[in-house]
Short mmCIF file of C-alpha atoms and ligand atoms in Angstrom, two decimals:
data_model
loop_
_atom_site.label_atom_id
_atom_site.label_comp_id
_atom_site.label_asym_id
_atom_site.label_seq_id
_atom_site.Cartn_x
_atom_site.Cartn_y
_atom_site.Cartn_z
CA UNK A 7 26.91 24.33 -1.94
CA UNK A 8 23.68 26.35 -2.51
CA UNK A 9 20.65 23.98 -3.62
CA UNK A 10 16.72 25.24 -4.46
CA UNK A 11 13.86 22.55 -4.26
CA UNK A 12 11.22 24.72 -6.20
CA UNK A 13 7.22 24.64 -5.43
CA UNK A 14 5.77 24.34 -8.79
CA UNK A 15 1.89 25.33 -8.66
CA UNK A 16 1.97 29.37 -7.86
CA UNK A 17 5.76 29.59 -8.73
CA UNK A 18 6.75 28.27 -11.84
CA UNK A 19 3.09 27.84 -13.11
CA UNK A 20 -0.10 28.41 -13.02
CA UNK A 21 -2.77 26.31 -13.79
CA UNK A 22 -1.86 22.97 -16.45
CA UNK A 23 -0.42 25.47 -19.05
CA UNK A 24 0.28 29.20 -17.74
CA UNK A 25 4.00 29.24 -17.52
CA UNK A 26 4.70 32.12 -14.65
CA UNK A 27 7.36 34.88 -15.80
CA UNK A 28 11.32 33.96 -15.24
CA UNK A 29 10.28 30.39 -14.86
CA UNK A 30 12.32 29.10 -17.80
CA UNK A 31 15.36 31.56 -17.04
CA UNK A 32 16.28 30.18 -13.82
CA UNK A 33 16.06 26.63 -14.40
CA UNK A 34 17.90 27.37 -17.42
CA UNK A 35 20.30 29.65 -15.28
CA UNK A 36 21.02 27.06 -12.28
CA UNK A 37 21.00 24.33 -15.44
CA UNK A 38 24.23 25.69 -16.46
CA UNK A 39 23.32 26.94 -19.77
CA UNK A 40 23.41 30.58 -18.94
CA UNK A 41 27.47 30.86 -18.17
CA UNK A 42 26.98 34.67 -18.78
CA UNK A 43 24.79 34.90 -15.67
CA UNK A 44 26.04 31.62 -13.57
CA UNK A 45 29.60 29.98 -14.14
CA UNK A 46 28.12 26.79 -12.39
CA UNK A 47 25.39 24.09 -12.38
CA UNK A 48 23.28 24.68 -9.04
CA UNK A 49 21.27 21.51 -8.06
CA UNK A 50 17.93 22.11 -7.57
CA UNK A 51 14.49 19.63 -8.35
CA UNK A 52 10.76 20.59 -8.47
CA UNK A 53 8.57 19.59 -5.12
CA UNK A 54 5.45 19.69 -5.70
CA UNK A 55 2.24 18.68 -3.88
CA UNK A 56 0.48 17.87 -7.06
CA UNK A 57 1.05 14.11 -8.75
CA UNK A 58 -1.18 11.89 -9.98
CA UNK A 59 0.81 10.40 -12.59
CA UNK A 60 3.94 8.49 -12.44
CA UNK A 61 7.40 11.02 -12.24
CA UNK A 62 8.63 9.55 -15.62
CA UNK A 63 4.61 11.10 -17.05
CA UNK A 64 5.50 14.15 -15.60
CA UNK A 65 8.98 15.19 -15.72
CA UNK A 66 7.88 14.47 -19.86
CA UNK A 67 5.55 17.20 -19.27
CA UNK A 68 7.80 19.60 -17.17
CA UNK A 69 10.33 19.32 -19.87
CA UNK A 70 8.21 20.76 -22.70
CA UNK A 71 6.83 23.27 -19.92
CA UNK A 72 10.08 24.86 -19.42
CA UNK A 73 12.66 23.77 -22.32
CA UNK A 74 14.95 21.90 -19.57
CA UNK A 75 16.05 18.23 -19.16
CA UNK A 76 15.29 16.96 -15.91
CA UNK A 77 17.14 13.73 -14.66
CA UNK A 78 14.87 11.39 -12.51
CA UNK A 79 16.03 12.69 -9.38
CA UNK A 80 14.47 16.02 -9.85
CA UNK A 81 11.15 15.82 -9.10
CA UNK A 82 9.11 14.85 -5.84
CA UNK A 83 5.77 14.39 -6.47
CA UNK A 84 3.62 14.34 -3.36
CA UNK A 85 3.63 10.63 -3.83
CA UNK A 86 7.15 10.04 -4.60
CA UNK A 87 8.37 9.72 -0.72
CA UNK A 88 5.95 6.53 -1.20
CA UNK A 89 8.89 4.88 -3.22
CA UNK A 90 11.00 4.36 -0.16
CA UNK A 91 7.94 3.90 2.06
CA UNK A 92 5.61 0.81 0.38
CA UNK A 93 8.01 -2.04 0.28
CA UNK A 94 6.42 -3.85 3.15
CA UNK A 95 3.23 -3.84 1.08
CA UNK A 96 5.46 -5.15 -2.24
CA UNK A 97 3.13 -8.56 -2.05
CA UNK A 98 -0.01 -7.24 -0.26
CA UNK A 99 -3.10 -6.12 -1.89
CA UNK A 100 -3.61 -2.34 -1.48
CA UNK A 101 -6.25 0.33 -2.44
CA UNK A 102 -5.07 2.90 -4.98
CA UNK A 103 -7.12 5.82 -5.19
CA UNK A 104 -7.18 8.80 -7.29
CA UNK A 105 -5.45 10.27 -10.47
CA UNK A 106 -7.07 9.96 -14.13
CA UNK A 107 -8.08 6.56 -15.75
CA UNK A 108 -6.07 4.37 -14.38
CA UNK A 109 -2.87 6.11 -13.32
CA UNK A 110 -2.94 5.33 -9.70
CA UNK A 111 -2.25 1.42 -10.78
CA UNK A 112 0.33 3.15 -12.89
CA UNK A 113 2.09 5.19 -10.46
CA UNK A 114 1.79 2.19 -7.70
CA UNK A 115 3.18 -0.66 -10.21
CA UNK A 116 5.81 1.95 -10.85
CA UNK A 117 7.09 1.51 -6.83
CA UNK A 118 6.75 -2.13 -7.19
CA UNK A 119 3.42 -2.28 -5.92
CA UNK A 120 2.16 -6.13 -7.07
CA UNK A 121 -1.75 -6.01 -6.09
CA UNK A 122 -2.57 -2.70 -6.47
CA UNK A 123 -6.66 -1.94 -6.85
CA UNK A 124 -8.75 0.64 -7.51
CA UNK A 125 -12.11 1.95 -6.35
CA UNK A 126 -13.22 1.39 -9.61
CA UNK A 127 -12.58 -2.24 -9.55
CA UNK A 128 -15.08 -2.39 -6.59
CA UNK A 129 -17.54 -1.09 -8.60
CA UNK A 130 -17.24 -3.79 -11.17
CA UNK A 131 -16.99 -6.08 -8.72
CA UNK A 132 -20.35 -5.32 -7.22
CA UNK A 133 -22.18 -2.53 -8.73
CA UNK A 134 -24.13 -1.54 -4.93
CA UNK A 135 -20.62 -0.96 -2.81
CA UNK A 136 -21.72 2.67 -4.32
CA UNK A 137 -24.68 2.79 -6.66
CA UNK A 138 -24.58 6.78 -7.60
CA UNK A 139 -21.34 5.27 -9.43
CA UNK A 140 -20.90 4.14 -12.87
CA UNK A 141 -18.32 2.86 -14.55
CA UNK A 142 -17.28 5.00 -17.95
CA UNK A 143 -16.60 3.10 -21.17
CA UNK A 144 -13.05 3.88 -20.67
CA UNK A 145 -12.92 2.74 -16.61
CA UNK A 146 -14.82 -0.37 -17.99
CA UNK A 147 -11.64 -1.05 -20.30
CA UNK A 148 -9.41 -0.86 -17.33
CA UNK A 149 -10.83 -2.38 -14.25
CA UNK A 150 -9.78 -5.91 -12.94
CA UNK A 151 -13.12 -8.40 -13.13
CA UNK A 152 -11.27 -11.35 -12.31
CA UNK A 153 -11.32 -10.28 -8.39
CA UNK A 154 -13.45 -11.58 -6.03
CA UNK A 155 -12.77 -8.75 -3.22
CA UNK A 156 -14.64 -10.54 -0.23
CA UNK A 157 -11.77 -12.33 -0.15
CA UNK A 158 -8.86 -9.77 -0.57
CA UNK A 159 -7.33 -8.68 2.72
CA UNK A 160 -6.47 -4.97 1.98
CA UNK A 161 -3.51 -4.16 3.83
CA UNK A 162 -3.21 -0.46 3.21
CA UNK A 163 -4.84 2.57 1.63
CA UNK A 164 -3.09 5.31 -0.53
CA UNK A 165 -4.63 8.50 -1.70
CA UNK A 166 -2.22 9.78 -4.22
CA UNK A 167 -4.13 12.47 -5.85
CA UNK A 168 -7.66 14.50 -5.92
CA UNK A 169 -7.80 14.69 -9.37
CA UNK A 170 -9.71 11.85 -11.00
CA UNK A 171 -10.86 10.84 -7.40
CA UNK A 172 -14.40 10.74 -6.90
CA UNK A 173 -15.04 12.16 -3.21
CA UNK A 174 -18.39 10.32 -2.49
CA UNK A 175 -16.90 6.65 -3.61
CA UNK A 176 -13.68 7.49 -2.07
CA UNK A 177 -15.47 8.28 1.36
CA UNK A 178 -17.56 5.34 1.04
CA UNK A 179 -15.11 2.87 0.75
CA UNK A 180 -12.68 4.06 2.85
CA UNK A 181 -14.46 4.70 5.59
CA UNK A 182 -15.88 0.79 5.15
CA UNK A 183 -12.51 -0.56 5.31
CA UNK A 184 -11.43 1.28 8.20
CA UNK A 185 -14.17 0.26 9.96
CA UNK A 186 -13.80 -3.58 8.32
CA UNK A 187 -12.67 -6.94 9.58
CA UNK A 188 -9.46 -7.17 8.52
CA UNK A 189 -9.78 -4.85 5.55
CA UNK A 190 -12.07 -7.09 3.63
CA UNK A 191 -14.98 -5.59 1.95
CA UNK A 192 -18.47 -6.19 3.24
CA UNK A 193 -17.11 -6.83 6.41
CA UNK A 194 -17.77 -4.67 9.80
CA UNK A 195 -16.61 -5.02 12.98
CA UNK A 196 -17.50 -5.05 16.60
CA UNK A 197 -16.13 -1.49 17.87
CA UNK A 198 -17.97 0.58 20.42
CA UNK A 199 -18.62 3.97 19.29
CA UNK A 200 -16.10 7.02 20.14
CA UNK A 201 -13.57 4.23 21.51
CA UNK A 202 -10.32 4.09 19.24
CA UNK A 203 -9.53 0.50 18.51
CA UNK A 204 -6.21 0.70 16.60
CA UNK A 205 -7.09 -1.63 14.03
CA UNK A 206 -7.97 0.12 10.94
CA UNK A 207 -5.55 -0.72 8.52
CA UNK A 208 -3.11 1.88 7.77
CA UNK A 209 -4.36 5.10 5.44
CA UNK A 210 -2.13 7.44 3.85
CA UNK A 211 -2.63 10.55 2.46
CA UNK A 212 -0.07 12.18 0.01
CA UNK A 213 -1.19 15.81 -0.37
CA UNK A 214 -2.21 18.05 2.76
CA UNK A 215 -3.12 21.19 0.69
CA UNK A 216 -6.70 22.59 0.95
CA UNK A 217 -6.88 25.09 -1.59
CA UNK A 218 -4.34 25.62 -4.35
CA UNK A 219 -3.84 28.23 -7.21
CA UNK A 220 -5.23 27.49 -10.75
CA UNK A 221 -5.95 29.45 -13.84
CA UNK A 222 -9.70 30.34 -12.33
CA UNK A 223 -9.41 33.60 -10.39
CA UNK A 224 -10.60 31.54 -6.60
CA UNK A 225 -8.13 29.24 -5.45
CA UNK A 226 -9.78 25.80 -5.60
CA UNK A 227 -10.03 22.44 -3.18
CA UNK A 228 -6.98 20.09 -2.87
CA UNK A 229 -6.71 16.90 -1.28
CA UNK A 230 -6.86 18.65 2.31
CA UNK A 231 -10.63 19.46 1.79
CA UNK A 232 -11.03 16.07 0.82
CA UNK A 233 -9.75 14.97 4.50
CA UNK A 234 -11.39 17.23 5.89
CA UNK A 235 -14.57 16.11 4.64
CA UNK A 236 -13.77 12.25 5.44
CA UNK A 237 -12.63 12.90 8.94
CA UNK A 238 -16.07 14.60 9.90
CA UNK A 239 -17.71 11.47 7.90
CA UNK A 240 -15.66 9.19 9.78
CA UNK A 241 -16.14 10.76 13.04
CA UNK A 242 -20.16 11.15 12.64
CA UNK A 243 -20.16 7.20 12.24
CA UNK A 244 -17.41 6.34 14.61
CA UNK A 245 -17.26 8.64 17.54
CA UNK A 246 -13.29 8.65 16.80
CA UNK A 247 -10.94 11.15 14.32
CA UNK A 248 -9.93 9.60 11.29
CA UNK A 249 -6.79 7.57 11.83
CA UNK A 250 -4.13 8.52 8.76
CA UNK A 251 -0.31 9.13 7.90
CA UNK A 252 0.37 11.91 5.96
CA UNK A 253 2.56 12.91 3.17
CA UNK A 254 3.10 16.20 1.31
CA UNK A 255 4.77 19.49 2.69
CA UNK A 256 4.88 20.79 5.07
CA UNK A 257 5.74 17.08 6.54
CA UNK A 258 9.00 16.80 7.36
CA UNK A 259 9.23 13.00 5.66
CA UNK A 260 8.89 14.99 2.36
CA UNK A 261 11.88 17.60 3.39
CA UNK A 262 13.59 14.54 4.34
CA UNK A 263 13.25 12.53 0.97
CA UNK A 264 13.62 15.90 -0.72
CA UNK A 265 17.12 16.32 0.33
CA UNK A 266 18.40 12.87 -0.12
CA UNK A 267 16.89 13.66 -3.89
CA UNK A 268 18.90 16.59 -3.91
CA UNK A 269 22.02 14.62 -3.30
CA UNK A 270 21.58 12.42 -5.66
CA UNK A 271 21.02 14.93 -7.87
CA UNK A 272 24.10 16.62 -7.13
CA UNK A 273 26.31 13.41 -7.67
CA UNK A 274 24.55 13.35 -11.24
CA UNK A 275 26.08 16.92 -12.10
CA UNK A 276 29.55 15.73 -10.49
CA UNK A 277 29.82 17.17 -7.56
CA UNK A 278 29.74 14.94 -3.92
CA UNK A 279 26.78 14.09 -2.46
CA UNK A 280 28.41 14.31 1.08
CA UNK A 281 28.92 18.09 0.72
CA UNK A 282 26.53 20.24 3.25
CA UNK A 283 23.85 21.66 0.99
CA UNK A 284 24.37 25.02 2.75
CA UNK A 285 22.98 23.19 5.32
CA UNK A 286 19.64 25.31 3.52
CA UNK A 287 18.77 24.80 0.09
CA UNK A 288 16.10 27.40 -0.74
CA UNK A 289 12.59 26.67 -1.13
CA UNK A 290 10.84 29.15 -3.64
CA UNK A 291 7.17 28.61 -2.66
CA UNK A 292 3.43 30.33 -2.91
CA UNK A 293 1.85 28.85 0.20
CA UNK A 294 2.83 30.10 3.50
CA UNK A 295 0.49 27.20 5.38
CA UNK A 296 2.39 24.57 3.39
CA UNK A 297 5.73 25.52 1.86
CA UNK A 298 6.96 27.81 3.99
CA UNK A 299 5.76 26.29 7.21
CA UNK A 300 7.49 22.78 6.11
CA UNK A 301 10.87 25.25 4.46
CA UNK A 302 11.15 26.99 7.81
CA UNK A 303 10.98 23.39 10.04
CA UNK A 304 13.29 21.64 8.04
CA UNK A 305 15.96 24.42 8.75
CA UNK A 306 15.51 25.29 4.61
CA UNK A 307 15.86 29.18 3.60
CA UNK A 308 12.35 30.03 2.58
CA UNK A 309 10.79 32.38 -0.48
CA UNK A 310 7.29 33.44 -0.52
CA UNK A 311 6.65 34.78 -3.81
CA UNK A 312 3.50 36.73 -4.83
CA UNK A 313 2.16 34.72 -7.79
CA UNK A 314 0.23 32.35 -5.87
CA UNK A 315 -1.93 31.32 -2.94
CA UNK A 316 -0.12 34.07 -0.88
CA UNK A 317 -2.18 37.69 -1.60
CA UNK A 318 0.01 39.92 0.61
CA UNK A 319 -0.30 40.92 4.15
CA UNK A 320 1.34 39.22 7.41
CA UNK A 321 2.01 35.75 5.87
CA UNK A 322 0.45 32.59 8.88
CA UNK A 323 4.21 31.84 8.34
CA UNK A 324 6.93 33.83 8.09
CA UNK A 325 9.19 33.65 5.00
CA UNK A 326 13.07 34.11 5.40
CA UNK A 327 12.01 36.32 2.63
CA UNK A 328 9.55 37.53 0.32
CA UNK A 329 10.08 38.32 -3.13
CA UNK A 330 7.71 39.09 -6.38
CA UNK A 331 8.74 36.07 -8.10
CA UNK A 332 10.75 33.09 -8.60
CA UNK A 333 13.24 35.03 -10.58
CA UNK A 334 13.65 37.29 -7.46
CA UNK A 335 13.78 34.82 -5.68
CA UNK A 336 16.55 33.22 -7.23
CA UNK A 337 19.05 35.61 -7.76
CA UNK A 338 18.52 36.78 -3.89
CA UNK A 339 19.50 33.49 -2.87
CA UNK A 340 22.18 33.65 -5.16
CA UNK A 341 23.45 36.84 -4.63
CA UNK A 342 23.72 35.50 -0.46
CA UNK A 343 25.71 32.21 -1.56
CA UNK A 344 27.90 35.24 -3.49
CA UNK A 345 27.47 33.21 -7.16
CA UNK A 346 26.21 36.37 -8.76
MG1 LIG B 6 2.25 26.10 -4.78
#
């Protein structure tokens, strides 16, 4: 059974709105709609290290991108892993951070999430936990006033997206609850300096990607950069490297969840979820650092294409192959599972 878990940013599009070439063909093609190319539906879902809003949000989105229905199980957000990962924090509060507005309260309700907060709800809470910050007219419609957070024991941080995420707030805070009593704000305790104590409470980080491609002709900062910058932070005032779990290709956690989406998937378009995928659904992908690092450790076939982070040359990781774009890329794979 041959399978594809497509990269989306560099692959099937560019930027919010730049649809790439042969983007709508093959999803139409391994969709089953194209019997003159393909006799048969090919599962496949989008895996992406972008997210921010909740998967229903997006795969809205994705379907008026590319003129395809997607069923739930087709799209892994670098969040989405998180659904099978946060039920031990179901009744705990947590700190949400990042995504537009309010959409990390969105996406984290969404998992089942019960006390989910945001930065911004510190900020309303006490204006000086970051002064440089103010709230917006809109954040000021959203954020929780009825908190008094000296007393809430955060139990967990998630970073779920860049976008929307204020770096100097972000660093602020986090940093003070790593370094807190028990994850409570204004709180700091007794560690000596460049000594690991093991009792932060537990950060995670959804997206490892420090550049990706947009519409503007430099690639820009992703969530990586933001680590980066925190870690050095952290380190300066601790002595110690920042302390995190990390989601997001190339992890293997994400190839993991990726392919039990995949079988779900396939049980959705009738076919048995048992079968061996190939043993290596193919990955088309744009970063070699990411994608095809995570592709080539989870035993996947990977695709490098060219409209995307990678620019040509001796790729830092070495593709199964490379091809000019996801249409290529397709009907190689095809043509090697002999279905075209
Ligand atoms: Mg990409």
């Amino acid at each position: 059974m041959a399978a594809f878990a497509f990269d989306i940013d560099g692959v099937l599009k560019h930027g919010k709105s730049h649809i790439l070439p042969g983007a709508n063909r093959v999803l139409n093609v391994l969709s089953g709609r194209t019997p003159e190319v393909l006799a048969q539906k090919v599962p496949f879902l989008l895996m992406t290290n972008g997210g921010g809003q909740t998967e229903d949000e997006r795969l809205k989105a994705l379907e008026g991108d590319f003129g395809v229905q997607f069923s739930k199980n087709q799209l892994v957000q670098s969040h989405t892993p998180l659904q099978d990962y946060v039920s031990e924090y179901r009744d705990k509060p947590v700190l949400v951070c990042g995504g537009e507005g309010d959409a990390a309260r969105s996406v984290a309700h969404s998992y089942g999430l019960k006390q989910a907060y945001l930065l911004q709800d510190l900020v309303a809470w006490r204006g000086n936990v970051w002064d440089r910050y103010h709230l917006t007219a809109a954040e000021e419609s959203f954020v929780r006033r009825d908190i008094d957070f000296s007393n809430i024991p955060f139990s967990a941080i998630f970073v779920i997206h860049d976008a929307g995420l204020d770096w100097a707030l972000a660093t602020q805070v986090i940093t003070e609850l790593l370094n807190s009593d028990g994850g409570r704000m204004g709180t700091q305790r007794q560690r000596k300096k460049g000594v690991p104590d093991g009792k932060e409470i537990p950060l995670i980080l959804t997206n490892p990607d420090f550049i990706w491609p947009t519409d503007y002709p430099v690639p820009r900062f992703g969530m990586g950069a933001f680590r980066t910058g925190l870690d050095a932070v952290y380190k300066e005032l601790t002595g110690c490297d920042l302390p995190y779990t990390q989601f997001g290709k190339p992890h293997t956690t994400t190839y993991k969840f990726a392919e039990s989406m995949l079988r779900r998937h396939l049980a959705d378009i009738g076919g048995n979820p048992a079968d061996p995928l190939s043993g290596e659904p193919a990955d088309p992908a744009d970063n070699p650092a990411s994608d095809i690092a995570g592709a080539n450790a989870y035993g996947w076939v990977s695709l490098l294409v060219r409209t995307g982070v990678y620019a040509g040359g001796e790729p830092a990781h070495r593709p199964t192959q490379i091809v000019d774009n996801v249409e290529d890329g397709v009907m190689w794979a095809l043509k090697r599972e002999g279905l075209v």
